[in-house]
Coordinates of N, CA, C and O and ligand atoms in Angstrom, one line a residue:
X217 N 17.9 -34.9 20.3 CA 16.6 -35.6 20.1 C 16.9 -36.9 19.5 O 15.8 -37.5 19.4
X218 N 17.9 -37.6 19.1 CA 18.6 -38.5 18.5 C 18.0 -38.9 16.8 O 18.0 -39.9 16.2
X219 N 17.5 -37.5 16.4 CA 17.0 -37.5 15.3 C 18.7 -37.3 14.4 O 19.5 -36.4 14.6
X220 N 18.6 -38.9 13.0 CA 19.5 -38.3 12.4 C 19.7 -37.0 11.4 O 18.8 -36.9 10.5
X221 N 20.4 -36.1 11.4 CA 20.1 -35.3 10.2 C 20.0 -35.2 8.9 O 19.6 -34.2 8.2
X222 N 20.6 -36.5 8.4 CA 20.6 -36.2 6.7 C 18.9 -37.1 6.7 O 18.2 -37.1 5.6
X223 N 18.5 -37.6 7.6 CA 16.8 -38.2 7.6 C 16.2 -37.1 7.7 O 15.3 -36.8 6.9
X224 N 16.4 -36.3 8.6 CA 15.8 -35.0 9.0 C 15.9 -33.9 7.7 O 14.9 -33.3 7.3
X225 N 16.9 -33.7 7.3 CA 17.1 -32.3 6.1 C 16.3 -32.7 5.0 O 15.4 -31.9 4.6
X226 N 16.5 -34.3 4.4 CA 16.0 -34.7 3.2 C 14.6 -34.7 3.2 O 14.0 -34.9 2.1
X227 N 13.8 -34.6 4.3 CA 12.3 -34.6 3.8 C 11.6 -32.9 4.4 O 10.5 -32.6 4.2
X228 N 12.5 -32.3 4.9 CA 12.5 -31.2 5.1 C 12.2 -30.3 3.3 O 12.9 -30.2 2.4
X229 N 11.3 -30.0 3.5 CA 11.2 -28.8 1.8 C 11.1 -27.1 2.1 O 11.6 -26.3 1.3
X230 N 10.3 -26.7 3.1 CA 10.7 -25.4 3.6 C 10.7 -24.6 4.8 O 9.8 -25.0 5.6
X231 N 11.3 -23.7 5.2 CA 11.4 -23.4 6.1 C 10.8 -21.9 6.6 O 11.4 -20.9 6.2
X232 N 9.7 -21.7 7.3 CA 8.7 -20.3 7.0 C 9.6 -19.5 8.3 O 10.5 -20.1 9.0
X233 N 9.4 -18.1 8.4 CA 9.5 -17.6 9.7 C 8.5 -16.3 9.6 O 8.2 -15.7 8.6
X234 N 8.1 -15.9 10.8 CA 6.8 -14.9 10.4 C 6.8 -14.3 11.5 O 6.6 -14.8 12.6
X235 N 7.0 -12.5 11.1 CA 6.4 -11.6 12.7 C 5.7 -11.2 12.5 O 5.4 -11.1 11.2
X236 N 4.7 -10.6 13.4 CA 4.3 -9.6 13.3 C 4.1 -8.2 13.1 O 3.7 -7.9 14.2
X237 N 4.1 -7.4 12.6 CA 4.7 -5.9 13.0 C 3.4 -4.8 12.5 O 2.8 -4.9 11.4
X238 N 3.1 -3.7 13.8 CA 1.9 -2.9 13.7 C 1.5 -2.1 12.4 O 2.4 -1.3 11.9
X239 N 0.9 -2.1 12.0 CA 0.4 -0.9 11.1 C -0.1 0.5 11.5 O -0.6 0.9 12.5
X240 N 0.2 1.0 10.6 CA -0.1 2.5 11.4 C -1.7 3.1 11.6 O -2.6 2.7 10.8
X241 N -1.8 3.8 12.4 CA -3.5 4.1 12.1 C -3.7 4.9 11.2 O -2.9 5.8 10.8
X242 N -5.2 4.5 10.7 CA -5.3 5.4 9.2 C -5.9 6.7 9.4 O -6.0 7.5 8.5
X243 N -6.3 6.8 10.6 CA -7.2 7.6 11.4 C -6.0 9.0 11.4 O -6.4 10.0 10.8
X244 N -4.8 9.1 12.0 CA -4.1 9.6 12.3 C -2.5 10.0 11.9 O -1.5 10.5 12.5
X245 N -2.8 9.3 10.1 CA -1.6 9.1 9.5 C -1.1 9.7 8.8 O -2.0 10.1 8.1
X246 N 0.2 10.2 8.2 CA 0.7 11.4 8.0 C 1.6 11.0 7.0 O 1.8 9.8 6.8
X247 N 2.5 12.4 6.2 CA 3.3 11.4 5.5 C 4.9 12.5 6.7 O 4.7 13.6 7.3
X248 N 6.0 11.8 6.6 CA 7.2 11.8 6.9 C 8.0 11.5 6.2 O 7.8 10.5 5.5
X249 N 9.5 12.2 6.2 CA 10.9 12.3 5.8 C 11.9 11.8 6.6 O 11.8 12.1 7.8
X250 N 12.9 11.0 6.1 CA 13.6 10.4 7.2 C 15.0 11.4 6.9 O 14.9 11.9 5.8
X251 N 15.7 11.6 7.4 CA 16.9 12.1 7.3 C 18.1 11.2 6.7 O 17.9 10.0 6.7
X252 N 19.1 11.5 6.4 CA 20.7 10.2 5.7 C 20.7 9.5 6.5 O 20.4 8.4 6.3
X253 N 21.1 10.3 8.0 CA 21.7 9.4 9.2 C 20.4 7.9 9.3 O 20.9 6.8 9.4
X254 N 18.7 8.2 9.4 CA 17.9 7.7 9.7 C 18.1 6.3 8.9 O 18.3 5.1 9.2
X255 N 17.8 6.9 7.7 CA 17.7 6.0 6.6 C 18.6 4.6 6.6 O 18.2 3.4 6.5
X256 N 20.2 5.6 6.6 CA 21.4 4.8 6.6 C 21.1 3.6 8.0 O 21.3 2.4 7.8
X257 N 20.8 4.0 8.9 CA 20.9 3.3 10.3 C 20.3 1.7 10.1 O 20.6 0.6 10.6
X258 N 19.2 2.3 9.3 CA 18.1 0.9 9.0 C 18.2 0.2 7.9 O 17.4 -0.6 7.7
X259 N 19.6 0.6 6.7 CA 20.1 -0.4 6.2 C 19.6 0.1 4.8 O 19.8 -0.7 3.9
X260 N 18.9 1.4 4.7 CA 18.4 1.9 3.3 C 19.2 2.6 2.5 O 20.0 3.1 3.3
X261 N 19.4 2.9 1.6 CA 20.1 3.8 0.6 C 19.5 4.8 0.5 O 18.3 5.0 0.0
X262 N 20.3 5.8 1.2 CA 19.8 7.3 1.3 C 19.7 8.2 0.0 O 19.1 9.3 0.1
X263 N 20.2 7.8 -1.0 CA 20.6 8.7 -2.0 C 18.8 8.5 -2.5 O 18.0 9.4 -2.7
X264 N 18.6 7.0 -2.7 CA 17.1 6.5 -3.5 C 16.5 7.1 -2.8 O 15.7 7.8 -3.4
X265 N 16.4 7.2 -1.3 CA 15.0 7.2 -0.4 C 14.8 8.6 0.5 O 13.8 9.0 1.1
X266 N 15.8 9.2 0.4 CA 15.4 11.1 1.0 C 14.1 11.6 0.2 O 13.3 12.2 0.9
X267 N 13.8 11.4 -0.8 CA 12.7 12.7 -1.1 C 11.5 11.2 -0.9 O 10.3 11.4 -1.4
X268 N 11.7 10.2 -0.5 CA 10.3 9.3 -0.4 C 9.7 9.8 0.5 O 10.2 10.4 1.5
X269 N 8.1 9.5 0.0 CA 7.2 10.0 1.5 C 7.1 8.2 2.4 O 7.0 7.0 2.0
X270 N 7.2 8.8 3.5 CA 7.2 7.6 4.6 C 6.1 7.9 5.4 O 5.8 9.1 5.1
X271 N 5.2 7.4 6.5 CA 4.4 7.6 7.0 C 4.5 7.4 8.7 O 5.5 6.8 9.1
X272 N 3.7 7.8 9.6 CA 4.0 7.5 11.0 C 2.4 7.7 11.2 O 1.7 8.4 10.4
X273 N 2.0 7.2 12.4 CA 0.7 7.8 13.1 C 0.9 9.0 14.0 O 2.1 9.4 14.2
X274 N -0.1 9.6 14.5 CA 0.5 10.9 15.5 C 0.1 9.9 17.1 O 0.8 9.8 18.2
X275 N -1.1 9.5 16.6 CA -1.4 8.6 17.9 C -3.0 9.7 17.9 O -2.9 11.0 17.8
X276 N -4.1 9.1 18.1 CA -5.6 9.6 18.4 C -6.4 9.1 19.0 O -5.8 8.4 19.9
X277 N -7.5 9.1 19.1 CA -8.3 8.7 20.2 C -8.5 7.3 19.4 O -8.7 6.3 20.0
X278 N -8.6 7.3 18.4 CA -8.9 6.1 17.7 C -7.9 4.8 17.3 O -8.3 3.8 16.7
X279 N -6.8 4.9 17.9 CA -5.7 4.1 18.4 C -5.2 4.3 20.1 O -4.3 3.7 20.6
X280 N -6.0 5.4 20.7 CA -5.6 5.3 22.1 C -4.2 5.7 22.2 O -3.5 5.2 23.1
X281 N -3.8 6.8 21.1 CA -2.8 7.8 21.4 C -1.6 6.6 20.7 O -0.6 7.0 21.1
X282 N -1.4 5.5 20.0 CA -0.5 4.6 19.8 C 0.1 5.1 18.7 O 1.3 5.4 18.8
X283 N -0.6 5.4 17.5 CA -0.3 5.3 16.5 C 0.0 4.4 15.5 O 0.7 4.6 14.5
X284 N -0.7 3.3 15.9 CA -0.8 2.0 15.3 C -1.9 1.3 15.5 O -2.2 1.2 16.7
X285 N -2.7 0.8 14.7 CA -4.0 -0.2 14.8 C -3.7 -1.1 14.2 O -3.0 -1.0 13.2
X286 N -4.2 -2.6 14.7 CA -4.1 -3.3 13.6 C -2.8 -4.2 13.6 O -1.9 -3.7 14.3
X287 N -2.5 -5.4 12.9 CA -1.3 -5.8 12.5 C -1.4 -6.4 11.2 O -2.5 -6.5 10.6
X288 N 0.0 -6.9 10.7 CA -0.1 -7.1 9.3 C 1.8 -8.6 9.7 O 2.7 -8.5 10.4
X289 N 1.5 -9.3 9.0 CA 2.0 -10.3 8.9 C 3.5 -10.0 7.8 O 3.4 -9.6 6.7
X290 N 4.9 -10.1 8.6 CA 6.2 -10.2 7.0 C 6.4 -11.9 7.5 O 6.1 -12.5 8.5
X291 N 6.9 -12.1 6.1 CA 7.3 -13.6 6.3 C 8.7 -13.5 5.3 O 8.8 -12.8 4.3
X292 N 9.5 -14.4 5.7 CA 10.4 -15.2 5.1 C 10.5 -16.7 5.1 O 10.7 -17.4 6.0
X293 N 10.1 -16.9 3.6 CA 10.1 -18.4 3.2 C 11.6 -18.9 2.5 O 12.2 -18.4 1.6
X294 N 12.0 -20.1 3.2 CA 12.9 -20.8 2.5 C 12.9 -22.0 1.9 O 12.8 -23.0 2.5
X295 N 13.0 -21.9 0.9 CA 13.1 -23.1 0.3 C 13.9 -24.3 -0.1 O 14.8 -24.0 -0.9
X296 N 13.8 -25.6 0.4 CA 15.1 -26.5 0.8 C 15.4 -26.6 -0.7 O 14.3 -26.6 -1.2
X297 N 16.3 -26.6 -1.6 CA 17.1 -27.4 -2.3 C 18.2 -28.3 -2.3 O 18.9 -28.4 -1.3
X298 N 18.5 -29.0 -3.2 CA 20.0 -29.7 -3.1 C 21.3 -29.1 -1.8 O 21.8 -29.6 -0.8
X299 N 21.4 -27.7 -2.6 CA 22.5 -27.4 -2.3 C 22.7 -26.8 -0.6 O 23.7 -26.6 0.2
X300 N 21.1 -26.5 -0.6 CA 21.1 -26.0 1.3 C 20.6 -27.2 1.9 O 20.6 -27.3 3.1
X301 N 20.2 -28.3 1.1 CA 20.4 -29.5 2.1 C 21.6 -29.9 2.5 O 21.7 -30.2 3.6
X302 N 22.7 -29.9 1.8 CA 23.9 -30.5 1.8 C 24.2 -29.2 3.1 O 24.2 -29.5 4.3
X303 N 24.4 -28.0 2.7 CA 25.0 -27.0 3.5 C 24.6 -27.5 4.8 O 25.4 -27.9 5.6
X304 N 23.1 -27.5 5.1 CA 22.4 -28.0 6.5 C 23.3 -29.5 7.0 O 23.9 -29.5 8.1
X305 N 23.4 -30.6 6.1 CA 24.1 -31.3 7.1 C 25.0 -31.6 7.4 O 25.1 -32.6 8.1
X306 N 26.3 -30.7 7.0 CA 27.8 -30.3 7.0 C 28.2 -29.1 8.1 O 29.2 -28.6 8.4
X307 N 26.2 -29.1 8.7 CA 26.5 -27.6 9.4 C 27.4 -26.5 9.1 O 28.3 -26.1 9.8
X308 N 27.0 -25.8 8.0 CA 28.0 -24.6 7.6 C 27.6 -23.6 8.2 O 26.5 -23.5 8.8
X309 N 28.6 -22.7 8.3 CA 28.3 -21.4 9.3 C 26.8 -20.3 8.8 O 26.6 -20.1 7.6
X310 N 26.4 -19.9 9.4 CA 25.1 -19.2 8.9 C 25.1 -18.1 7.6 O 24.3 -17.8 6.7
X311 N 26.3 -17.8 8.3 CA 26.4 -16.8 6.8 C 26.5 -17.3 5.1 O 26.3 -16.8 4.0
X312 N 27.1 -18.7 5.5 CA 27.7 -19.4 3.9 C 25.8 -19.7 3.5 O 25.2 -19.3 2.5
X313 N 25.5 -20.1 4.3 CA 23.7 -20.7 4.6 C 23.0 -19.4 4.1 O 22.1 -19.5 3.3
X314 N 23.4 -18.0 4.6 CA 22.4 -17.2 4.4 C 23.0 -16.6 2.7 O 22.1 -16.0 2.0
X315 N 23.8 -16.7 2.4 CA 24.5 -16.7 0.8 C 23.6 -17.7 0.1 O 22.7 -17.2 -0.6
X316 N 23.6 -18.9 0.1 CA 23.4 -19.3 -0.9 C 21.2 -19.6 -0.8 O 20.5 -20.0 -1.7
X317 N 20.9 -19.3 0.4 CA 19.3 -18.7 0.2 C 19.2 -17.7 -0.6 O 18.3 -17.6 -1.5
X318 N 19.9 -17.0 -0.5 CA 19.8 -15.5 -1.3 C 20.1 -15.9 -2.7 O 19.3 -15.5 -3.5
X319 N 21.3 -16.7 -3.1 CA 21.1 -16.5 -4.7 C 20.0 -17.7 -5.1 O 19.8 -17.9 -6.2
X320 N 19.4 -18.3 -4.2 CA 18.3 -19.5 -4.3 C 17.3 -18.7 -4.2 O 16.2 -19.4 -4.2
X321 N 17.0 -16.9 -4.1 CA 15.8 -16.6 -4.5 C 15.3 -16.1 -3.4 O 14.7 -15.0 -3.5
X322 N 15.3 -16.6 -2.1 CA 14.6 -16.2 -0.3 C 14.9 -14.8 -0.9 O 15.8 -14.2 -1.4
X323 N 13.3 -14.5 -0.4 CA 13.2 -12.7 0.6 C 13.5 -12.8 2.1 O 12.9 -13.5 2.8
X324 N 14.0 -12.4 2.3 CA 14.7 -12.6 4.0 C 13.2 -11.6 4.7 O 12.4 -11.0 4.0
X325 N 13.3 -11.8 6.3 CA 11.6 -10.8 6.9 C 12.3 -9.4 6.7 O 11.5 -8.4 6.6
X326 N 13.4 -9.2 6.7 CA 14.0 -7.8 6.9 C 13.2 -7.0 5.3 O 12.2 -6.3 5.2
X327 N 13.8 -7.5 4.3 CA 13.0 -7.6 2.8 C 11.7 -7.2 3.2 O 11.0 -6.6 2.3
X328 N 11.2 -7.6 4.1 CA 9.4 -8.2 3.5 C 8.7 -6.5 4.8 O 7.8 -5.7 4.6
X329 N 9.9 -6.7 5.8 CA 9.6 -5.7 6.5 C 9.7 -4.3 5.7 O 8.9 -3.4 6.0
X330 N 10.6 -4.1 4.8 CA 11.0 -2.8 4.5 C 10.0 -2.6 3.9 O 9.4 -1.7 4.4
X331 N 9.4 -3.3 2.8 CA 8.1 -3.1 2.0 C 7.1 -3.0 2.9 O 6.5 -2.0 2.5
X332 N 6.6 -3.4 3.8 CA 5.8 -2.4 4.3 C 5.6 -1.3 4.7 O 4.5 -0.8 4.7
X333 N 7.2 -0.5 5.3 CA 7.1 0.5 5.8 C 7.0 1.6 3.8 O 6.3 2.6 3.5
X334 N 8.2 0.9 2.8 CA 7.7 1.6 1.4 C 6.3 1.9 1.2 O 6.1 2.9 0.7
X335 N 5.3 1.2 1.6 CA 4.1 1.0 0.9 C 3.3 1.8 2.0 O 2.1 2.1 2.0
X336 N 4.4 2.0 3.0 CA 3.2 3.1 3.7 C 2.6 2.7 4.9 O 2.1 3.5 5.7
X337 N 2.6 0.9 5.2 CA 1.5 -0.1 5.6 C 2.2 0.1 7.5 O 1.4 0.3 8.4
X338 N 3.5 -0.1 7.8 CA 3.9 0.5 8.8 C 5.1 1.3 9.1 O 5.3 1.9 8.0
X339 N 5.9 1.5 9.8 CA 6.8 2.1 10.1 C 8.3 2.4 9.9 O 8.7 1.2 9.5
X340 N 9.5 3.2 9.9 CA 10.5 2.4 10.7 C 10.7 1.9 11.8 O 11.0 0.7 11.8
X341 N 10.7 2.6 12.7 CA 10.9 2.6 14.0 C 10.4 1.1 14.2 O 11.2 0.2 14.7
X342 N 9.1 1.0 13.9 CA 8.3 -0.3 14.5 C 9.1 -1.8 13.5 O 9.2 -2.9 14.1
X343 N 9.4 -1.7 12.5 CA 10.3 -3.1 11.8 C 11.7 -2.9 12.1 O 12.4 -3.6 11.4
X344 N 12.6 -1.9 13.0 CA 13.7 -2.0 13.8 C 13.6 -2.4 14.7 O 14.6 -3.0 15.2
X345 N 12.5 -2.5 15.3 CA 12.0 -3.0 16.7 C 11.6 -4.8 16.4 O 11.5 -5.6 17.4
X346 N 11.5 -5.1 15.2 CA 10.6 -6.6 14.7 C 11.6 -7.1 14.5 O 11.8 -8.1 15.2
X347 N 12.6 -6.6 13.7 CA 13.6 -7.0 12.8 C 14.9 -6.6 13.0 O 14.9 -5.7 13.8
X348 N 16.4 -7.1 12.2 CA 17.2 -6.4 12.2 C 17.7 -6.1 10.9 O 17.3 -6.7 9.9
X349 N 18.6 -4.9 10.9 CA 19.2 -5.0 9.8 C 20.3 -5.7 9.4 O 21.3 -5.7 10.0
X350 N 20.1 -6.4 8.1 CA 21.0 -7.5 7.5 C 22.1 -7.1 6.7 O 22.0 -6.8 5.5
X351 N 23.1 -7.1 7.5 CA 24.1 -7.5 6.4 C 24.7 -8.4 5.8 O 25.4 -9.1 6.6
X352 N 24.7 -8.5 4.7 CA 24.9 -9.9 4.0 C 25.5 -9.5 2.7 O 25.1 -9.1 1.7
X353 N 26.9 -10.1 3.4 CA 28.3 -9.4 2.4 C 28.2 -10.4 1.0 O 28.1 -11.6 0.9
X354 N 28.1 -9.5 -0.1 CA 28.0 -10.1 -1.6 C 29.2 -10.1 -1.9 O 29.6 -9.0 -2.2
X355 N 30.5 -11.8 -1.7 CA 31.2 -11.8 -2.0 C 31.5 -13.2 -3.4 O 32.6 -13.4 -3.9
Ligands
ZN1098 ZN1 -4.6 7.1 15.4

């Protein structure tokens, strides 16, 4: 676009990203147990989260058999500083980038996803389907 980038990064201050992901119906909602294997798959710590209650819909007439009504907004906000400006126009690889958001504070959507399904508000299944699971080696 022949935009330069250190004009471009420096007035840059943050960077949103935002899905959507369904909520469950309240009409038809239940509580559920995930198993190690489940848990582990989606990036949770099985030891903390086996005896949590989790929730699913069955699907009713009042979701049209879905089991989901409704949507509910995760977001991940980033916030530019010094140090991820510089990173941005040295182009560092994403991972060094996604390190130093994290100790700069960012909830990543994966974060923002999991709390909803904690709180009950949607699923797993449905923020594996939104989102991925992150790994992001603390070295
Ligand atoms: Zn329902």
């Amino acid at each position: 676009m022949g935009i330069d980038p250190y004009n471009f990064v420096s007035c840059l201050n943050c960077v949103v990203a935002q899905r959507l992901v369904r909520k469950i119906c309240p009409h038809c909602k239940h509580e559920v147990r995930y198993d190690r294997q489940t848990l582990e798959e989606s990036g949770l710590n099985a030891d903390q989260y086996l005896d949590h209650p989790f929730y699913e819909g069955n699907g009713c007439k009042e979701c049209n058999g879905m089991g989901y009504q409704g949507r509910s907004a995760i977001v991940e906000l980033l916030e530019l500083n010094d140090e991820i400006r510089e990173l941005l126009v040295n182009k560092v690889p994403v991972s060094q980038l996604k390190k130093a958001a994290l100790a700069g504070g960012t909830r990543f959507l994966r974060e923002s996803a999991v709390e909803k399904v904690l709180f009950g508000i949607s699923t797993l299944k449905e923020i594996n389907r939104v989102t991925f699971v992150e790994k992001v080696e603390t070295a």
